[in-house]
Amino acid sequence: MAQASQATIGDSEFDRDTAVTRRSEGVYDLDLAAGWTIINAVNGGYLLAALGRALADALPHPDPFTVSAHYLTASQPGPAVIRTELIRSGRTLSTGQASLFQYDDQGREIERIRVLASYGDLDGLPDDVRTSAKPPAIPPVEQCLGPQDAPSPLPGNSAITDRLMIKLDPSTLGWVLGQPSGKGEMRAWFGLADGRDADPLSLLLAVDALPPTAFELGIKGWVPTVELTVHVRCRPAPGPLRVSITTRNLAGGFLEEDAEVWDSADRLVAQSRQLARVWTG
Amino acid sequence: MAQASQATIGDSEFDRDTAVTRRSEGVYDLDLAAGWTIINAVNGGYLLAALGRALADALPHPDPFTVSAHYLTASQPGPAVIRTELIRSGRTLSTGQASLFQYDDQGREIERIRVLASYGDLDGLPDDVRTSAKPPAIPPVEQCLGPQDAPSPLPGNSAITDRLMIKLDPSTLGWVLGQPSGKGEMRAWFGLADGRDADPLSLLLAVDALPPTAFELGIKGWVPTVELTVHVRCRPAPGPLRVSITTRNLAGGFLEEDAEVWDSADRLVAQSRQLARVWTG
């Protein structure tokens, strides 16, 4: 029964909410769904996935290999338009640009995010793997905790948590009890709540979906992303992902968040780094 | 005497070779110097520094905070033009775009690199530092080795090595003797050969100036950069820098290079990550 009701890639909440409609060559309309908001803003990873979907249609190659996003203004649920440009088309890689706009009261476009991205074909890559990276040490999912396990609603708990299966490593949950570890680490099992398996587009969401590492550094304020770059290294195998995020350097009111995403086959499927501002309330 | 002859920020080979001349609003002419080539191509970090200098003039804020570059075609020494765009101007951060073009036989512009960048004022940042990052363990500079110490010319040795003071940690030099360690690590003391101290623009060079970590993984081929993102976290103190580069995941013909740059005051002044292709010869 659970199997029968499981959402699939292409037929899921995530696919519907990141769907784009081609208005004209390289221009796509979409509607930012309220279900992906965190506090008052639309989640940056969800926005990146929508931009990634538009670029997958606009570019000659299907899969994001590296996507660099600079966040300009906070997105709100509602209508948006993505304008893309093909910069270069090569044999194995193509590079494009995309901007997501929303509208002000006068209907004028306001740019929310601008990205540069290089796309390729993950299925066309050789199988060679020479890696020294090790999967994160996360307890079995049964021993990890999600929002529904919290005695009281989690700080930062928001609509997006209903869309996601996030089970956090208890050793990175000190902040929930007001006892942050002081280590800039956040680790979790990650999936989509409707059971849809991961694909390269949902990896763009996965790297920016956990609570900020800043919480474990004792920071309660907002940590807005300035820039986020994702490398998709491998098509993820079916099953839950493990996401590990690390912050080593909080200085001058900024911090970096390094994310690794591992699939059920123990492959490092995505790496990301973002620069975020720290608003100490 | 050495002191008297030392180049300074603003009056050095690096400053002259990255100088840009404003042709019109947001458009800058420059000449890519042959002195910064590695094998047949102009070094990517040098190009990033030139783009960074143009953006520093075009944007309302002086210092690069995060710069994301997608490399399109290999640059050659000679004339080039940088076209910039101010995307958003905020109180503490401004975001811009820049493209570097060269010319084909018919004088048509060929795009080499496109970047998105967010600029701010490093001197306006608070002094708070909460970091768990540690400076790389590199032997004293006297125990490290540069091209001039090599029994025979280094593989990949090229014009740029004359512009730089690079003293590599012997433990990351196995590749020179045909005995790569198998670890994706490269560490070095880094400076400019004429003694010019580091500034935010030269940090854009520093992150992409060491031999590829792939050499220590036993790869002899070319490792062209697809995308490189740099975060400048702090204005560097005078004196030599320490650069540590790590590759953890070589897979599917691509690898990441994570670079950290530390200054003489033991501050982590820059972080970068690039996605590079592996051409196994």
XYZ file of C-alpha atoms in Angstrom:
562
model
C 0.000 0.000 0.000
C 2.726 2.408 0.987
C 4.477 1.401 -2.221
C 1.373 1.977 -4.291
C 0.872 5.451 -2.853
C 4.494 6.496 -3.249
C 5.113 9.513 -5.462
C 7.528 9.082 -8.365
C 10.033 11.297 -10.181
C 7.910 13.358 -12.557
C 4.691 12.774 -10.607
C 5.147 14.305 -7.174
C 4.561 17.429 -5.129
C 8.136 18.572 -5.795
C 7.739 18.123 -9.564
C 4.410 19.968 -9.638
C 5.635 22.825 -7.429
C 8.821 23.342 -9.490
C 7.049 23.005 -12.856
C 7.744 25.780 -15.366
C 5.681 26.728 -18.434
C 7.489 28.002 -21.499
C 6.137 31.438 -22.377
C 8.554 31.932 -25.247
C 12.065 30.891 -26.266
C 14.017 30.695 -22.987
C 11.315 32.376 -20.879
C 9.335 30.354 -18.326
C 6.375 31.178 -16.089
C 5.935 29.459 -12.758
C 4.105 29.829 -9.494
C 6.140 29.728 -6.298
C 4.211 27.425 -3.966
C 3.492 28.549 -0.403
C 4.306 25.036 0.767
C 8.039 25.625 0.423
C 8.347 28.658 2.692
C 10.643 28.776 5.682
C 9.408 31.456 8.097
C 8.431 34.230 5.669
C 10.635 33.495 2.671
C 10.568 30.839 -0.025
C 13.327 28.274 0.543
C 16.452 28.960 -1.508
C 16.962 25.332 -2.494
C 13.411 25.054 -3.831
C 14.008 28.197 -5.910
C 17.274 26.730 -7.201
C 15.444 23.564 -8.258
C 12.897 25.611 -10.226
C 15.704 27.533 -11.926
C 17.448 24.228 -12.589
C 14.333 22.848 -14.242
C 14.030 25.866 -16.536
C 17.706 25.555 -17.512
C 17.289 21.827 -18.162
C 14.709 22.790 -20.799
C 16.674 25.740 -22.179
C 20.095 24.074 -22.453
C 21.094 21.222 -24.793
C 22.284 19.054 -21.876
C 19.876 17.574 -19.302
C 21.657 17.599 -15.932
C 23.061 20.357 -13.722
C 26.782 19.751 -13.104
C 27.551 23.059 -11.383
C 25.088 25.808 -10.493
C 26.162 29.109 -8.910
C 23.377 31.271 -7.495
C 23.538 34.800 -6.111
C 20.481 35.678 -4.027
C 19.330 39.266 -4.526
C 15.961 39.731 -2.817
C 13.701 37.417 -0.787
C 11.157 35.503 -2.890
C 7.486 35.286 -1.913
C 4.877 32.676 -2.848
C 3.106 33.550 -6.101
C 3.778 34.189 -9.770
C 7.334 34.371 -11.079
C 9.154 34.316 -14.384
C 12.513 32.750 -15.211
C 14.518 34.223 -18.091
C 17.311 32.016 -19.405
C 20.231 32.519 -21.778
C 22.348 29.892 -23.518
C 25.911 31.188 -23.141
C 27.881 28.346 -24.688
C 27.012 24.952 -26.090
C 29.824 22.401 -26.095
C 29.959 18.708 -26.852
C 29.849 17.467 -23.256
C 29.004 20.658 -21.355
C 26.782 23.639 -21.997
C 26.681 26.818 -19.933
C 23.710 29.043 -19.330
C 22.373 31.842 -17.198
C 18.995 32.231 -15.572
C 17.259 34.885 -13.511
C 14.105 34.501 -11.469
C 11.880 37.571 -11.256
C 8.713 38.401 -9.373
C 6.439 41.414 -9.755
C 5.907 44.586 -7.746
C 2.573 46.407 -7.295
C 2.958 48.020 -10.713
C 3.719 44.666 -12.322
C 7.370 45.577 -12.781
C 9.826 42.689 -12.578
C 12.026 42.429 -9.483
C 15.010 40.101 -9.795
C 15.219 37.561 -6.948
C 18.090 35.299 -7.957
C 20.615 35.115 -10.769
C 22.469 31.910 -11.589
C 25.226 30.670 -13.860
C 25.150 26.958 -14.570
C 27.025 24.325 -16.546
C 24.984 21.320 -17.622
C 26.006 17.918 -18.916
C 24.737 14.339 -19.058
C 25.325 12.432 -15.813
C 24.564 9.152 -17.565
C 27.364 9.836 -20.043
C 30.102 9.973 -17.398
C 32.664 7.187 -16.979
C 32.316 4.980 -13.900
C 35.723 5.762 -12.422
C 35.646 6.734 -8.756
C 38.780 7.624 -6.822
C 37.509 9.234 -3.682
C 38.823 9.704 -0.168
C 35.491 11.135 0.966
C 33.627 9.054 3.534
C 29.880 9.048 4.146
C 28.873 11.061 7.219
C 28.468 9.119 10.449
C 24.739 9.401 11.065
C 22.849 7.050 13.403
C 20.193 4.810 11.834
C 17.141 6.786 10.752
C 15.077 5.299 13.596
C 17.444 6.980 16.056
C 17.257 10.373 14.323
C 14.643 13.014 15.031
C 12.283 15.089 12.915
C 9.960 17.998 13.671
C 7.171 15.565 14.556
C 9.381 14.118 17.279
C 9.899 17.491 18.953
C 8.249 18.090 22.368
C 7.321 21.567 21.159
C 7.417 23.093 17.646
C 10.998 23.539 16.500
C 12.436 27.027 16.128
C 12.254 27.836 12.462
C 9.636 25.168 11.944
C 7.687 26.117 8.845
C 5.548 24.964 5.934
C 8.479 23.352 4.127
C 8.910 20.818 6.908
C 5.636 19.179 5.760
C 7.140 18.619 2.298
C 10.308 16.962 3.566
C 11.429 13.859 5.404
C 14.216 15.203 7.581
C 15.548 13.117 10.435
C 18.323 14.968 12.208
C 21.295 13.385 13.945
C 20.568 13.945 17.675
C 24.195 15.025 18.147
C 23.437 18.094 16.003
C 20.189 18.952 17.820
C 21.550 20.620 20.940
C 20.114 23.943 19.752
C 16.585 22.572 20.082
C 17.127 22.153 23.819
C 18.920 25.491 24.112
C 22.243 23.680 24.357
C 24.016 24.226 21.033
C 27.159 22.129 20.687
C 29.254 25.053 19.506
C 30.248 22.920 16.520
C 29.019 24.128 13.146
C 27.550 20.799 12.132
C 24.139 19.613 10.957
C 23.501 16.077 9.739
C 20.314 14.388 8.649
C 18.580 11.714 6.654
C 16.757 13.510 3.881
C 13.942 12.721 1.505
C 10.724 14.111 0.128
C 7.692 13.535 2.359
C 5.676 11.852 -0.410
C 8.431 9.284 -0.964
C 9.595 10.615 -4.337
C 13.160 9.470 -4.951
C 15.980 11.962 -5.440
C 17.113 13.197 -8.835
C 19.629 15.894 -9.818
C 16.996 18.639 -9.441
C 15.953 17.566 -5.949
C 19.640 17.553 -4.952
C 19.559 21.331 -5.519
C 16.888 21.409 -2.817
C 18.648 18.944 -0.518
C 21.763 21.069 -0.045
C 19.768 23.993 1.398
C 16.977 22.287 3.335
C 18.462 21.541 6.778
C 18.358 23.954 9.726
C 21.278 26.408 9.630
C 24.513 25.172 11.178
C 24.526 28.582 12.877
C 21.886 27.221 15.309
C 24.515 24.818 16.680
C 26.866 27.798 16.976
C 24.358 29.443 19.301
C 23.021 31.904 16.751
C 19.251 32.336 16.751
C 18.921 34.976 14.053
C 18.229 34.641 10.359
C 21.092 33.393 8.145
C 20.215 34.514 4.600
C 22.185 33.032 1.720
C 24.304 35.452 -0.296
C 25.704 32.900 -2.753
C 25.231 29.155 -3.147
C 27.110 26.879 -5.541
C 26.168 23.252 -6.019
C 28.113 20.514 -7.805
C 26.050 17.496 -8.823
C 28.539 14.644 -9.130
C 26.405 11.562 -9.712
C 22.787 10.573 -10.370
C 21.437 9.562 -6.943
C 20.301 5.986 -6.348
C 16.769 5.417 -5.026
C 16.277 5.671 -1.288
C 16.937 8.254 1.407
C 19.881 10.648 1.218
C 22.309 11.597 3.945
C 23.124 15.290 4.148
C 26.036 16.625 6.160
C 26.607 20.357 6.549
C 29.680 21.918 8.114
C 30.625 25.478 9.013
C 34.259 26.022 9.933
C 34.608 29.767 9.726
C 32.153 32.272 11.198
C 33.841 35.654 10.970
C 32.951 39.252 10.259
C 29.254 38.481 10.260
C 29.495 35.872 7.498
C 29.857 32.112 7.460
C 30.234 29.355 4.906
C 28.066 26.242 4.846
C 29.628 23.218 3.138
C 27.137 20.494 2.314
C 27.696 16.935 1.185
C 24.891 14.726 -0.053
C 25.330 10.943 -0.069
C 22.959 8.435 -1.625
C 21.900 4.949 -0.510
C 24.704 3.441 -2.627
C 27.292 5.396 -0.598
C 28.074 7.700 -3.512
C 28.876 11.364 -2.907
C 26.178 12.704 -5.252
C 26.410 16.442 -4.528
C 28.642 19.000 -2.877
C 27.729 22.581 -2.171
C 29.101 25.658 -0.477
C 27.233 28.795 0.411
C 28.217 32.145 1.869
C 25.580 33.374 4.299
C 25.161 36.481 6.436
C 24.579 36.229 10.131
C 21.845 38.463 11.505
C 22.448 38.270 15.238
C 19.094 39.302 16.665
C 67.940 47.070 -0.236
C 65.478 44.205 -0.654
C 63.011 46.325 1.242
C 63.632 49.316 -0.947
C 63.117 47.303 -4.133
C 59.963 45.544 -2.899
C 56.869 46.125 -5.018
C 53.800 47.506 -3.273
C 50.043 47.110 -3.650
C 49.144 49.382 -6.562
C 52.690 49.480 -7.930
C 53.622 45.946 -8.938
C 53.718 43.522 -11.833
C 50.394 42.021 -10.723
C 48.715 45.440 -10.576
C 50.047 46.466 -13.997
C 49.127 43.148 -15.638
C 45.579 43.179 -14.238
C 44.999 46.872 -14.963
C 41.794 47.713 -16.842
C 40.986 50.873 -18.791
C 37.416 52.134 -18.800
C 36.211 52.359 -22.389
C 32.700 53.420 -21.411
C 30.243 52.944 -18.556
C 30.889 49.409 -17.277
C 33.136 48.398 -20.200
C 36.882 47.901 -19.695
C 39.759 47.170 -22.043
C 42.775 45.214 -20.901
C 45.698 43.257 -22.260
C 46.198 39.729 -21.009
C 49.913 39.473 -20.224
C 51.901 36.509 -21.575
C 53.680 36.311 -18.224
C 50.693 34.652 -16.564
C 50.355 31.662 -18.876
C 50.472 28.081 -17.701
C 51.397 25.800 -20.602
C 49.361 27.359 -23.431
C 46.526 29.038 -21.550
C 46.286 32.145 -19.399
C 45.960 31.214 -15.724
C 42.374 31.219 -14.487
C 43.176 32.975 -11.219
C 44.918 35.822 -13.032
C 41.862 36.225 -15.251
C 39.618 36.227 -12.191
C 41.729 38.981 -10.633
C 41.359 41.129 -13.765
C 37.597 40.588 -13.732
C 37.594 41.386 -10.031
C 39.405 44.667 -10.678
C 36.867 45.701 -13.309
C 33.984 44.876 -10.957
C 35.639 46.814 -8.133
C 35.415 49.871 -10.392
C 31.919 49.133 -11.697
C 30.239 48.292 -8.368
C 29.557 50.662 -5.461
C 31.449 48.430 -3.003
C 35.240 47.929 -3.171
C 35.966 44.317 -2.182
C 34.984 40.944 -3.648
C 33.118 38.886 -1.025
C 32.040 36.029 -3.289
C 32.906 35.562 -6.954
C 31.540 32.684 -9.057
C 33.202 32.127 -12.423
C 32.224 29.756 -15.226
C 35.071 29.188 -17.699
C 33.864 28.974 -21.299
C 36.896 29.012 -23.598
C 40.656 29.151 -23.002
C 42.069 32.694 -22.893
C 45.194 33.682 -24.805
C 47.640 36.533 -24.156
C 46.557 39.752 -25.882
C 43.708 42.232 -26.024
C 40.482 41.571 -24.136
C 37.394 43.455 -23.036
C 35.393 43.071 -19.830
C 31.701 44.006 -19.895
C 30.118 44.499 -16.478
C 26.567 44.920 -15.223
C 25.377 46.201 -11.856
C 22.586 43.789 -10.880
C 21.699 45.064 -7.430
C 23.073 47.731 -5.142
C 22.379 47.249 -1.434
C 23.585 48.996 1.669
C 26.310 46.529 2.626
C 26.477 44.312 -0.481
C 26.196 44.911 -4.192
C 25.961 42.225 -6.858
C 27.262 42.405 -10.380
C 28.066 40.371 -13.447
C 31.081 40.494 -15.706
C 32.184 38.745 -18.868
C 35.656 38.669 -20.358
C 35.824 38.539 -24.154
C 38.640 38.209 -26.642
C 38.519 38.602 -30.416
C 38.534 36.176 -33.313
C 40.167 36.766 -36.716
C 37.197 38.863 -37.835
C 37.343 40.918 -34.639
C 34.197 39.287 -33.292
C 34.030 38.926 -29.525
C 34.445 35.423 -28.057
C 33.367 35.051 -24.439
C 36.047 33.447 -22.243
C 34.602 33.671 -18.736
C 31.375 34.844 -17.152
C 31.180 35.699 -13.451
C 28.604 36.668 -10.860
C 30.000 38.507 -7.853
C 28.834 40.098 -4.635
C 31.007 42.919 -3.326
C 31.181 44.603 0.059
C 33.628 46.492 2.256
C 35.994 44.172 4.152
C 37.025 47.043 6.423
C 33.405 47.525 7.455
C 33.012 44.035 8.906
C 32.830 43.393 12.647
C 35.863 41.750 14.247
C 34.058 38.689 15.558
C 35.754 35.408 14.700
C 34.327 32.059 15.763
C 36.235 29.553 13.720
C 37.126 25.906 14.082
C 39.341 26.063 11.004
C 43.040 25.512 11.632
C 45.926 26.777 9.491
C 47.411 24.069 7.278
C 50.442 22.226 8.630
C 53.181 23.383 6.262
C 56.895 23.113 7.098
C 58.853 26.380 7.432
C 59.335 28.065 4.053
C 63.058 27.179 4.089
C 62.076 23.503 4.052
C 59.616 23.902 1.181
C 60.537 23.689 -2.493
C 59.937 25.869 -5.542
C 60.554 25.380 -9.254
C 64.087 26.740 -8.865
C 64.832 23.938 -6.397
C 63.867 21.212 -8.888
C 66.635 19.008 -10.314
C 64.909 19.283 -13.707
C 62.118 21.602 -14.906
C 58.837 20.736 -13.194
C 56.018 19.226 -15.236
C 53.660 22.057 -16.003
C 56.388 24.590 -15.278
C 55.501 27.725 -17.176
C 55.828 31.495 -17.453
C 53.583 32.152 -14.464
C 56.081 30.492 -12.139
C 58.387 33.490 -12.670
C 55.662 35.834 -11.335
C 55.052 33.849 -8.173
C 56.810 32.829 -4.996
C 55.528 29.285 -4.516
C 57.262 26.998 -2.040
C 55.549 23.642 -1.973
C 55.281 21.343 1.021
C 57.631 18.431 0.139
C 54.957 15.996 1.324
C 52.793 17.094 -1.620
C 55.617 16.861 -4.180
C 55.710 13.118 -4.774
C 54.413 13.676 -8.317
C 57.631 15.504 -9.221
C 59.588 12.324 -8.556
C 56.995 10.151 -10.267
C 55.758 8.974 -6.879
C 52.399 10.713 -6.319
C 51.085 10.204 -2.798
C 47.624 9.240 -4.006
C 46.252 11.909 -1.691
C 44.575 14.871 -3.368
C 46.557 17.472 -1.467
C 48.714 20.428 -2.448
C 50.128 22.872 0.090
C 52.426 25.829 -0.371
C 53.702 29.133 0.851
C 52.487 31.687 -1.669
C 53.409 35.222 -2.617
C 54.139 37.413 -5.597
C 57.727 37.193 -6.861
C 58.282 40.945 -6.620
C 57.329 40.949 -2.942
C 53.994 42.731 -3.356
C 51.778 41.934 -0.379
C 48.433 40.207 -0.824
C 45.148 42.059 -1.180
C 41.627 40.813 -1.953
C 42.316 40.828 -5.709
C 45.528 38.814 -5.441
C 43.618 36.265 -3.326
C 41.580 35.544 -6.460
C 44.887 34.543 -8.053
C 46.177 32.634 -5.022
C 43.343 30.096 -4.984
C 44.135 28.889 -8.524
C 47.933 29.159 -8.732
C 49.239 25.885 -7.279
C 49.863 22.719 -9.322
C 46.694 20.633 -9.656
C 45.984 18.262 -6.796
C 45.348 15.734 -9.581
C 49.144 15.431 -9.991
C 49.296 13.852 -6.518
C 46.492 11.529 -7.629
C 48.738 10.269 -10.412
C 47.017 12.169 -13.188
C 49.341 13.800 -15.712
C 46.772 15.310 -18.044
C 45.286 18.772 -18.157
C 42.691 19.659 -15.499
C 40.725 22.610 -16.910
C 38.455 24.546 -14.563
C 34.732 24.411 -15.332
C 33.598 26.601 -12.433
C 35.435 28.371 -9.633
C 33.870 30.192 -6.697
C 35.938 32.214 -4.249
C 34.895 33.657 -0.893
C 37.123 36.457 0.410
C 36.603 36.476 4.167
C 39.159 38.942 5.484
C 41.686 41.501 4.224
C 45.023 39.665 4.275
C 47.812 40.863 6.565
C 51.223 41.640 5.004
C 53.556 38.700 4.510
C 53.436 35.351 2.753
C 50.226 33.351 2.482
C 49.710 29.656 3.078
C 47.534 27.899 0.518
C 46.115 24.440 1.091
C 44.189 22.640 -1.649
C 42.303 19.399 -1.166
C 40.494 17.060 -3.548
C 38.331 14.421 -1.912
C 36.211 13.192 -4.782
C 37.522 12.321 -8.241
C 34.673 10.616 -10.055
C 33.160 10.437 -13.511
C 36.014 12.442 -15.000
C 35.506 15.436 -12.717
C 37.007 16.519 -9.427
C 36.586 19.351 -6.942
C 39.480 21.434 -5.622
C 38.861 23.088 -2.265
C 41.358 25.824 -1.450
C 41.999 27.645 1.799
C 44.219 30.706 2.003
C 45.686 31.749 5.352
C 47.570 34.958 6.065
C 50.560 35.685 8.324
C 48.166 36.585 11.154
C 46.679 33.054 11.025
C 43.395 34.324 9.588
C 41.485 32.274 7.044
C 41.318 35.017 4.406
C 39.835 33.108 1.461
C 38.079 29.862 0.638
C 37.406 28.534 -2.810
C 36.012 25.498 -4.550
C 36.305 24.626 -8.197
C 34.896 21.887 -10.379
C 37.485 20.716 -12.893
C 37.517 18.158 -15.687
C 40.139 15.466 -15.831
C 41.688 14.865 -19.243
C 43.524 11.605 -18.710
C 46.145 11.615 -21.468
